[in-house]
Amino acid sequence: MINISHDNVAERLMRYVQVDTQSDPAGTAHPTTDKQKDLSRLLYKELRGMGITDAETDEYGYVYATIKGNSSKPNIPAICFCSHVDTAPDCSGTNVKPIHHRYYKGEDIVLPDDNSQVLRLKDNPYLSQHINHGVITASGLTLLGADDKSGVAAIMEAALFFMQNPSVKHGDIKILFTPDEEVGKGTAKVNMQKLGASFGYTLDGGEAGSLEDETFSADAASIIIEGVIVHPGYAKGKLVNALKIAGAVLNALPANEWSPETTEGREGFVHPVAVNGIAEKATIQFIVRDFTVAGLQAHHDRLKKIAQEIVAEFPGATFKYEVQEQYRNMKEVLDKYPHVVTYAEEAIERAGLTVKKESIRGGTDGSRFSYIGMPCPNIFTGMQNIHSKLEWVGTKDMAKAAETIVHLAMIWEERS
Ligand SMILES: [Zn+2]
């Protein structure tokens, strides 16, 4: 039985969310905002304070640390626990004032700095599982930042547990905190060699017990249309306007299916995200998503055929269809190492929870890590209503996430 204090992990979260670490999708530096390093430096100092002597933070805002193995078994793979320090650009992360509703009684929670922000039990049925436990919210003007500082807090609390309980046997445990996950650059400057882990787990998921081993596979696609340009005063029968063709292609997309707004579960989609151009030449950019590579290909074939049919109605016009790979479903990698996921299931059960396997309709740092040498499913932290002013997290879920980390490290030692 491993017990992590709800209060200690809550206190950690409250401390970390007060550091503004919003990332910037338009930023070109690494990290995209310098302030993310403020939290990285704090974490690095706290890890050193625990006695983790190799803890370091680099110019890009990553934090690396090793809890040295203490088992006599020689061949335990090094495993990594990873969370991101940045918060989403969708909602302010400046002056976050976290509130610990210590003994939540099931009431609707009115956030004090903006009374129109109300966390209602009927809209958030998961709150009912936290009655008589702690719930942490923001104050109404900002997000909370439990995404992903609840993961950071759980990893830090687990790290402290390992340092204080040397009788708990484990192999090398690697800790990694990353910047810029919310803007898709969380692995951009990571040093996998320095990290030195064989397998990893991101702590960046929702409800207690949830475990995600599957993400979308993702491509970007562009339809580049060339019209025929002639002086507009003398263009009768000659000019072909690329902008109008672009409009016709968009108009030919189905209204009731095949889009983010009409799909869920395991369905894929095609989503136009930008149009730009002039009468002579126009480009439509799409994102294309599916859980399988074959599914992605089917979406490309269908989209290309629509473009072909439309452009054919405009004699003289031509088009090109270009594809860029973005990321791939981590399951394609994880299926080669099934124990990475089954150990996590077992750890969640040892923490007293029921496993909920889920698929992510998006990508995670874990999908990228899985393709650069570190198979990496995603574990819950409890975070809810992320990227919004009504974001909240239950303290017992964060404690369970920390306990799951401890159990996982023990299971890797037992099985090696
Ligand atoms: Zn996250």
Short mmCIF file of C-alpha atoms and ligand atoms in Angstrom, two decimals:
data_model
loop_
_atom_site.label_atom_id
_atom_site.label_comp_id
_atom_site.label_asym_id
_atom_site.label_seq_id
_atom_site.Cartn_x
_atom_site.Cartn_y
_atom_site.Cartn_z
CA MET A 1 0.00 0.00 0.00
CA ILE A 2 1.52 3.29 -1.14
CA ASN A 3 0.00 6.43 0.31
CA ILE A 4 0.62 9.90 -1.08
CA SER A 5 -0.77 12.84 0.90
CA HIS A 6 -3.57 14.72 -0.86
CA ASP A 7 -2.52 17.92 0.89
CA ASN A 8 1.10 17.70 -0.17
CA VAL A 9 0.31 17.17 -3.84
CA ALA A 10 -2.35 19.93 -3.65
CA GLU A 11 0.16 22.35 -2.13
CA ARG A 12 2.59 21.56 -4.96
CA LEU A 13 0.00 22.19 -7.66
CA MET A 14 -1.03 25.50 -6.03
CA ARG A 15 2.59 26.62 -6.01
CA TYR A 16 3.32 25.63 -9.61
CA VAL A 17 0.18 27.13 -11.18
CA GLN A 18 1.07 30.58 -9.83
CA VAL A 19 4.05 30.66 -12.20
CA ASP A 20 2.86 32.01 -15.57
CA THR A 21 4.09 29.58 -18.25
CA GLN A 22 1.78 30.22 -21.19
CA SER A 23 3.37 29.16 -24.49
CA ASP A 24 2.96 31.10 -27.75
CA PRO A 25 1.90 29.46 -31.02
CA ALA A 26 3.53 32.34 -32.95
CA GLY A 27 6.79 32.13 -31.03
CA THR A 28 9.85 31.06 -33.00
CA ALA A 29 12.33 30.73 -30.13
CA HIS A 30 12.78 27.61 -27.95
CA PRO A 31 10.99 27.84 -25.62
CA THR A 32 8.39 30.01 -27.36
CA THR A 33 8.08 32.13 -24.21
CA ASP A 34 10.98 32.73 -21.86
CA LYS A 35 8.75 32.69 -18.77
CA GLN A 36 8.32 28.93 -19.06
CA LYS A 37 11.88 28.67 -17.76
CA ASP A 38 10.76 30.23 -14.47
CA LEU A 39 8.93 27.02 -13.57
CA SER A 40 11.68 24.83 -15.02
CA ARG A 41 14.23 26.55 -12.75
CA LEU A 42 11.96 26.13 -9.73
CA LEU A 43 11.52 22.41 -10.45
CA TYR A 44 15.22 21.92 -11.00
CA LYS A 45 15.96 23.54 -7.62
CA GLU A 46 13.32 21.45 -5.87
CA LEU A 47 14.70 18.24 -7.40
CA ARG A 48 18.20 19.17 -6.25
CA GLY A 49 16.72 19.93 -2.83
CA MET A 50 15.40 16.36 -2.69
CA GLY A 51 18.94 15.09 -3.19
CA ILE A 52 18.69 14.30 -6.91
CA THR A 53 22.19 15.41 -7.77
CA ASP A 54 22.09 15.23 -11.58
CA ALA A 55 18.96 17.39 -11.94
CA GLU A 56 19.49 20.10 -14.54
CA THR A 57 17.57 22.54 -16.71
CA ASP A 58 18.82 23.70 -20.11
CA GLU A 59 18.59 26.79 -22.32
CA TYR A 60 15.43 25.41 -23.99
CA GLY A 61 13.53 25.04 -20.72
CA TYR A 62 13.70 21.24 -20.39
CA VAL A 63 14.31 19.69 -16.97
CA TYR A 64 16.16 16.35 -16.74
CA ALA A 65 16.76 14.32 -13.59
CA THR A 66 17.57 10.74 -12.58
CA ILE A 67 16.45 8.88 -9.50
CA LYS A 68 19.17 6.24 -9.42
CA GLY A 69 18.10 2.62 -9.35
CA ASN A 70 18.48 0.90 -5.98
CA SER A 71 17.74 -2.68 -7.03
CA SER A 72 20.34 -5.44 -7.21
CA LYS A 73 18.81 -6.64 -10.48
CA PRO A 74 21.15 -5.65 -13.32
CA ASN A 75 18.90 -5.23 -16.35
CA ILE A 76 15.98 -3.04 -15.40
CA PRO A 77 15.13 -0.69 -18.30
CA ALA A 78 15.25 3.00 -17.40
CA ILE A 79 11.74 4.43 -17.51
CA CYS A 80 10.78 8.07 -17.83
CA PHE A 81 7.90 10.08 -16.37
CA CYS A 82 7.14 13.24 -18.31
CA SER A 83 4.86 16.27 -18.02
CA HIS A 84 4.78 19.67 -19.68
CA VAL A 85 5.34 22.95 -17.86
CA ASP A 86 3.52 25.24 -20.31
CA THR A 87 -0.16 26.18 -20.32
CA ALA A 88 -2.47 26.61 -23.29
CA PRO A 89 -2.57 29.89 -25.24
CA ASP A 90 -6.40 29.66 -25.39
CA CYS A 91 -6.95 31.24 -21.97
CA SER A 92 -4.94 33.62 -19.75
CA GLY A 93 -2.38 32.06 -17.43
CA THR A 94 -1.26 35.32 -15.81
CA ASN A 95 -1.85 35.80 -12.06
CA VAL A 96 -3.51 32.43 -11.55
CA LYS A 97 -5.07 32.40 -8.07
CA PRO A 98 -5.75 28.75 -7.21
CA ILE A 99 -8.44 27.97 -4.64
CA HIS A 100 -8.42 24.75 -2.64
CA HIS A 101 -12.02 23.77 -1.81
CA ARG A 102 -10.80 21.41 0.81
CA TYR A 103 -13.96 19.52 1.74
CA TYR A 104 -16.09 19.80 -1.36
CA LYS A 105 -19.74 19.20 -0.43
CA GLY A 106 -21.38 18.96 -3.84
CA GLU A 107 -22.30 22.63 -4.12
CA ASP A 108 -21.99 24.68 -7.32
CA ILE A 109 -18.72 26.59 -7.06
CA VAL A 110 -18.96 30.31 -7.95
CA LEU A 111 -15.53 31.61 -8.87
CA PRO A 112 -14.96 34.78 -6.82
CA ASP A 113 -13.23 37.04 -9.35
CA ASP A 114 -15.99 36.59 -11.94
CA ASN A 115 -19.34 35.47 -10.58
CA SER A 116 -20.51 34.43 -14.04
CA GLN A 117 -18.01 31.58 -13.91
CA VAL A 118 -19.81 28.80 -12.06
CA LEU A 119 -18.65 25.19 -11.82
CA ARG A 120 -21.97 23.35 -11.63
CA LEU A 121 -22.33 19.77 -10.44
CA LYS A 122 -24.99 19.03 -13.06
CA ASP A 123 -22.65 20.03 -15.90
CA ASN A 124 -19.69 18.29 -14.27
CA PRO A 125 -20.97 14.96 -12.94
CA TYR A 126 -17.40 13.84 -12.26
CA LEU A 127 -17.38 16.35 -9.35
CA SER A 128 -19.71 13.98 -7.47
CA GLN A 129 -16.79 11.58 -7.07
CA HIS A 130 -14.92 14.27 -5.15
CA ILE A 131 -17.48 15.00 -2.45
CA ASN A 132 -15.72 15.21 0.94
CA HIS A 133 -12.38 15.53 -0.83
CA GLY A 134 -10.37 18.46 -2.13
CA VAL A 135 -11.15 20.24 -5.40
CA ILE A 136 -8.87 22.94 -6.80
CA THR A 137 -10.15 25.65 -9.15
CA ALA A 138 -8.89 28.99 -10.46
CA SER A 139 -10.56 32.24 -9.37
CA GLY A 140 -12.54 33.13 -12.52
CA LEU A 141 -10.15 35.23 -14.62
CA THR A 142 -7.66 32.59 -15.79
CA LEU A 143 -7.29 28.91 -16.48
CA LEU A 144 -6.00 26.83 -13.59
CA GLY A 145 -3.11 25.14 -15.38
CA ALA A 146 -3.80 21.67 -13.97
CA ASP A 147 -2.99 20.79 -17.59
CA ASP A 148 -0.30 19.83 -17.03
CA LYS A 149 0.94 21.03 -13.66
CA SER A 150 -1.14 18.31 -12.00
CA GLY A 151 1.17 15.89 -13.84
CA VAL A 152 4.23 17.87 -12.75
CA ALA A 153 2.98 17.81 -9.14
CA ALA A 154 2.31 14.04 -9.26
CA ILE A 155 5.79 13.30 -10.65
CA MET A 156 7.47 15.59 -8.10
CA GLU A 157 5.56 14.01 -5.24
CA ALA A 158 6.47 10.52 -6.48
CA ALA A 159 10.12 11.60 -6.78
CA LEU A 160 10.10 12.76 -3.17
CA PHE A 161 8.54 9.44 -2.14
CA PHE A 162 11.33 7.46 -3.84
CA MET A 163 14.01 9.62 -2.22
CA GLN A 164 12.46 9.20 1.23
CA ASN A 165 11.67 5.47 0.92
CA PRO A 166 14.83 3.68 -0.21
CA SER A 167 13.30 0.33 0.78
CA VAL A 168 11.05 0.63 -2.30
CA LYS A 169 13.06 -1.06 -5.05
CA HIS A 170 13.25 0.32 -8.58
CA GLY A 171 15.53 0.72 -11.59
CA ASP A 172 16.72 4.09 -12.93
CA ILE A 173 13.81 6.53 -13.07
CA LYS A 174 14.15 9.46 -15.43
CA ILE A 175 12.18 12.66 -14.92
CA LEU A 176 11.52 14.95 -17.86
CA PHE A 177 9.63 18.25 -17.90
CA THR A 178 9.07 19.80 -21.32
CA PRO A 179 8.11 23.29 -22.56
CA ASP A 180 5.79 24.14 -25.46
CA GLU A 181 3.62 21.00 -25.54
CA GLU A 182 0.49 23.09 -26.10
CA VAL A 183 1.95 24.59 -29.27
CA GLY A 184 3.10 21.23 -30.62
CA LYS A 185 6.82 21.75 -29.95
CA GLY A 186 7.26 19.77 -26.75
CA THR A 187 9.83 17.43 -28.25
CA ALA A 188 11.51 19.95 -30.57
CA LYS A 189 14.73 20.33 -28.58
CA VAL A 190 14.63 17.30 -26.32
CA ASN A 191 17.91 15.42 -25.95
CA MET A 192 16.93 11.74 -26.01
CA GLN A 193 20.53 10.65 -25.50
CA LYS A 194 20.87 12.68 -22.34
CA LEU A 195 17.48 11.45 -21.15
CA GLY A 196 18.56 7.84 -21.63
CA ALA A 197 15.20 6.15 -21.03
CA SER A 198 13.93 3.05 -22.85
CA PHE A 199 10.24 3.59 -22.17
CA GLY A 200 8.18 6.50 -20.94
CA TYR A 201 4.85 7.63 -19.57
CA THR A 202 3.38 11.09 -19.95
CA LEU A 203 1.23 12.24 -17.04
CA ASP A 204 -1.19 14.36 -19.05
CA GLY A 205 -4.59 12.64 -18.94
CA GLY A 206 -8.04 13.16 -17.41
CA GLU A 207 -10.22 11.03 -15.14
CA ALA A 208 -8.63 8.80 -12.51
CA GLY A 209 -7.78 5.42 -14.00
CA SER A 210 -7.67 6.57 -17.60
CA LEU A 211 -4.85 5.27 -19.75
CA GLU A 212 -4.36 6.32 -23.36
CA ASP A 213 -2.28 4.22 -25.71
CA GLU A 214 -3.74 5.48 -28.93
CA THR A 215 -3.72 8.87 -30.67
CA PHE A 216 -4.73 10.12 -34.07
CA SER A 217 -2.41 9.75 -37.01
CA ALA A 218 -2.15 13.17 -38.57
CA ASP A 219 -1.25 14.74 -41.91
CA ALA A 220 -1.52 18.22 -43.32
CA ALA A 221 -2.70 18.56 -46.93
CA SER A 222 -2.67 21.51 -49.32
CA ILE A 223 -4.67 22.02 -52.49
CA ILE A 224 -2.81 24.57 -54.60
CA ILE A 225 -4.98 25.93 -57.41
CA GLU A 226 -3.65 27.87 -60.42
CA GLY A 227 -6.11 29.91 -62.43
CA VAL A 228 -5.60 31.79 -65.68
CA ILE A 229 -4.93 35.49 -65.34
CA VAL A 230 -5.76 38.07 -68.02
CA HIS A 231 -6.27 41.86 -67.84
CA PRO A 232 -9.76 42.04 -66.25
CA GLY A 233 -10.97 44.57 -68.83
CA TYR A 234 -10.38 42.12 -71.66
CA ALA A 235 -10.87 38.83 -69.85
CA LYS A 236 -14.17 37.61 -71.25
CA GLY A 237 -13.98 33.89 -71.91
CA LYS A 238 -10.36 33.75 -70.82
CA LEU A 239 -9.86 34.55 -67.13
CA VAL A 240 -10.19 31.71 -64.62
CA ASN A 241 -10.18 32.91 -60.99
CA ALA A 242 -8.37 30.59 -58.55
CA LEU A 243 -10.13 32.14 -55.54
CA LYS A 244 -13.52 31.15 -56.94
CA ILE A 245 -12.32 27.62 -57.55
CA ALA A 246 -11.10 27.46 -53.95
CA GLY A 247 -14.56 28.55 -52.83
CA ALA A 248 -16.16 25.85 -54.97
CA VAL A 249 -13.87 23.16 -53.52
CA LEU A 250 -14.79 24.19 -49.96
CA ASN A 251 -18.44 24.25 -50.93
CA ALA A 252 -18.19 20.70 -52.27
CA LEU A 253 -17.14 19.30 -48.87
CA PRO A 254 -19.99 17.36 -47.26
CA ALA A 255 -21.96 19.26 -44.64
CA ASN A 256 -23.07 16.38 -42.41
CA GLU A 257 -20.02 14.16 -42.11
CA TRP A 258 -16.24 14.05 -42.45
CA SER A 259 -15.53 17.14 -40.34
CA PRO A 260 -14.47 17.78 -36.72
CA GLU A 261 -17.93 19.17 -36.00
CA THR A 262 -19.71 16.01 -37.20
CA THR A 263 -17.44 13.18 -35.98
CA GLU A 264 -16.51 11.52 -32.69
CA GLY A 265 -15.12 8.30 -31.25
CA ARG A 266 -12.99 6.49 -33.80
CA GLU A 267 -14.12 8.48 -36.85
CA GLY A 268 -11.55 10.49 -38.77
CA PHE A 269 -12.04 13.79 -40.57
CA VAL A 270 -10.78 16.41 -43.00
CA HIS A 271 -10.73 20.01 -41.77
CA PRO A 272 -9.90 23.14 -43.84
CA VAL A 273 -7.82 25.43 -41.60
CA ALA A 274 -6.65 28.24 -43.90
CA VAL A 275 -7.25 29.72 -47.34
CA ASN A 276 -4.95 32.23 -48.93
CA GLY A 277 -4.20 33.46 -52.37
CA ILE A 278 -4.88 35.87 -55.18
CA ALA A 279 -7.00 35.52 -58.33
CA GLU A 280 -4.10 33.78 -60.05
CA LYS A 281 -3.23 31.22 -57.41
CA ALA A 282 -4.95 30.05 -54.24
CA THR A 283 -4.06 27.51 -51.57
CA ILE A 284 -6.41 25.68 -49.20
CA GLN A 285 -4.73 24.07 -46.22
CA PHE A 286 -6.29 21.11 -44.45
CA ILE A 287 -5.58 18.93 -41.49
CA VAL A 288 -6.43 15.25 -42.01
CA ARG A 289 -6.96 12.90 -39.06
CA ASP A 290 -7.61 9.19 -38.57
CA PHE A 291 -6.60 6.38 -36.23
CA THR A 292 -5.00 4.35 -39.04
CA VAL A 293 -2.63 5.21 -41.85
CA ALA A 294 -4.95 3.41 -44.29
CA GLY A 295 -7.77 5.64 -43.10
CA LEU A 296 -5.61 8.73 -43.69
CA GLN A 297 -4.91 7.55 -47.23
CA ALA A 298 -8.64 7.08 -47.89
CA HIS A 299 -9.28 10.66 -46.74
CA HIS A 300 -6.55 11.98 -49.05
CA ASP A 301 -7.95 10.01 -52.00
CA ARG A 302 -11.44 11.32 -51.40
CA LEU A 303 -10.33 14.94 -50.97
CA LYS A 304 -8.15 14.81 -54.05
CA LYS A 305 -11.02 13.40 -56.11
CA ILE A 306 -13.31 16.24 -55.01
CA ALA A 307 -10.65 18.77 -56.02
CA GLN A 308 -10.19 17.02 -59.36
CA GLU A 309 -13.91 17.13 -60.16
CA ILE A 310 -14.28 20.80 -59.21
CA VAL A 311 -11.16 22.01 -61.00
CA ALA A 312 -12.26 20.12 -64.13
CA GLU A 313 -15.28 22.44 -64.29
CA PHE A 314 -12.90 25.38 -64.85
CA PRO A 315 -11.04 24.84 -68.17
CA GLY A 316 -7.48 26.10 -68.04
CA ALA A 317 -7.15 25.77 -64.26
CA THR A 318 -4.81 23.23 -62.66
CA PHE A 319 -4.11 22.05 -59.14
CA LYS A 320 -1.56 20.23 -57.06
CA TYR A 321 -2.27 18.12 -53.98
CA GLU A 322 0.51 18.07 -51.39
CA VAL A 323 0.73 16.02 -48.20
CA GLN A 324 2.90 16.60 -45.13
CA GLU A 325 3.13 14.00 -42.40
CA GLN A 326 2.51 15.48 -38.93
CA TYR A 327 2.47 12.61 -36.42
CA ARG A 328 1.44 8.95 -36.16
CA ASN A 329 -0.73 6.92 -33.82
CA MET A 330 1.50 5.80 -30.93
CA LYS A 331 -0.30 2.44 -30.90
CA GLU A 332 1.64 1.33 -33.97
CA VAL A 333 4.78 1.50 -31.81
CA LEU A 334 3.26 0.44 -28.49
CA ASP A 335 1.85 -2.77 -29.99
CA LYS A 336 5.48 -3.94 -30.32
CA TYR A 337 6.00 -3.49 -26.56
CA PRO A 338 2.69 -4.55 -25.03
CA HIS A 339 4.14 -4.78 -21.50
CA VAL A 340 4.62 -0.99 -21.41
CA VAL A 341 0.83 -0.65 -21.39
CA THR A 342 0.00 -3.75 -19.33
CA TYR A 343 2.38 -2.67 -16.53
CA ALA A 344 0.57 0.69 -16.45
CA GLU A 345 -2.79 -1.09 -16.22
CA GLU A 346 -1.50 -3.15 -13.34
CA ALA A 347 -0.10 -0.08 -11.56
CA ILE A 348 -3.43 1.73 -11.87
CA GLU A 349 -5.19 -1.31 -10.37
CA ARG A 350 -2.66 -1.53 -7.53
CA ALA A 351 -3.49 2.10 -6.77
CA GLY A 352 -7.07 0.92 -6.23
CA LEU A 353 -8.60 2.25 -9.45
CA THR A 354 -10.37 0.76 -12.46
CA VAL A 355 -8.51 1.12 -15.75
CA LYS A 356 -10.28 3.10 -18.49
CA LYS A 357 -8.54 2.64 -21.83
CA GLU A 358 -9.10 5.61 -24.10
CA SER A 359 -8.12 6.92 -27.52
CA ILE A 360 -7.00 10.52 -27.90
CA ARG A 361 -8.60 12.47 -30.76
CA GLY A 362 -5.41 14.45 -31.09
CA GLY A 363 -1.68 14.04 -30.65
CA THR A 364 0.44 14.15 -27.53
CA ASP A 365 4.10 14.47 -26.80
CA GLY A 366 3.78 10.74 -26.20
CA SER A 367 2.98 10.08 -29.86
CA ARG A 368 6.14 11.94 -30.86
CA PHE A 369 8.25 10.27 -28.17
CA SER A 370 6.98 6.89 -29.32
CA TYR A 371 8.48 7.57 -32.76
CA ILE A 372 11.82 8.94 -31.55
CA GLY A 373 12.78 5.92 -29.50
CA MET A 374 10.70 6.07 -26.32
CA PRO A 375 7.34 4.24 -26.50
CA CYS A 376 5.15 6.39 -24.28
CA PRO A 377 1.48 5.97 -23.34
CA ASN A 378 -0.41 8.63 -21.37
CA ILE A 379 -1.62 8.31 -17.76
CA PHE A 380 -4.35 10.28 -15.95
CA THR A 381 -3.76 13.13 -13.51
CA GLY A 382 -7.42 14.05 -12.87
CA MET A 383 -7.48 17.36 -14.78
CA GLN A 384 -10.92 18.50 -16.04
CA ASN A 385 -12.29 21.32 -18.26
CA ILE A 386 -8.79 22.03 -19.50
CA HIS A 387 -7.87 25.24 -21.34
CA SER A 388 -10.76 27.10 -19.68
CA LYS A 389 -11.60 29.28 -16.68
CA LEU A 390 -13.63 26.39 -15.26
CA GLU A 391 -10.64 24.07 -15.20
CA TRP A 392 -10.43 22.00 -12.01
CA VAL A 393 -8.73 18.98 -10.53
CA GLY A 394 -9.48 16.72 -7.56
CA THR A 395 -6.65 16.35 -5.07
CA LYS A 396 -7.26 12.63 -4.56
CA ASP A 397 -6.83 12.03 -8.30
CA MET A 398 -3.43 13.73 -8.28
CA ALA A 399 -2.40 11.65 -5.27
CA LYS A 400 -3.55 8.49 -7.12
CA ALA A 401 -1.49 9.54 -10.15
CA ALA A 402 1.59 9.82 -7.92
CA GLU A 403 0.83 6.41 -6.37
CA THR A 404 0.47 4.93 -9.88
CA ILE A 405 3.95 6.22 -10.74
CA VAL A 406 5.41 4.51 -7.65
CA HIS A 407 3.63 1.22 -8.41
CA LEU A 408 4.77 1.35 -12.03
CA ALA A 409 8.43 1.70 -11.09
CA MET A 410 8.03 -1.20 -8.64
CA ILE A 411 6.38 -3.40 -11.28
CA TRP A 412 9.22 -2.74 -13.77
CA GLU A 413 11.68 -3.84 -11.06
CA GLU A 414 9.68 -6.95 -10.13
CA ARG A 415 9.38 -8.14 -13.74
CA SER A 416 12.97 -7.53 -14.79
ZN ZN B 1 -1.52 18.74 -21.48
#
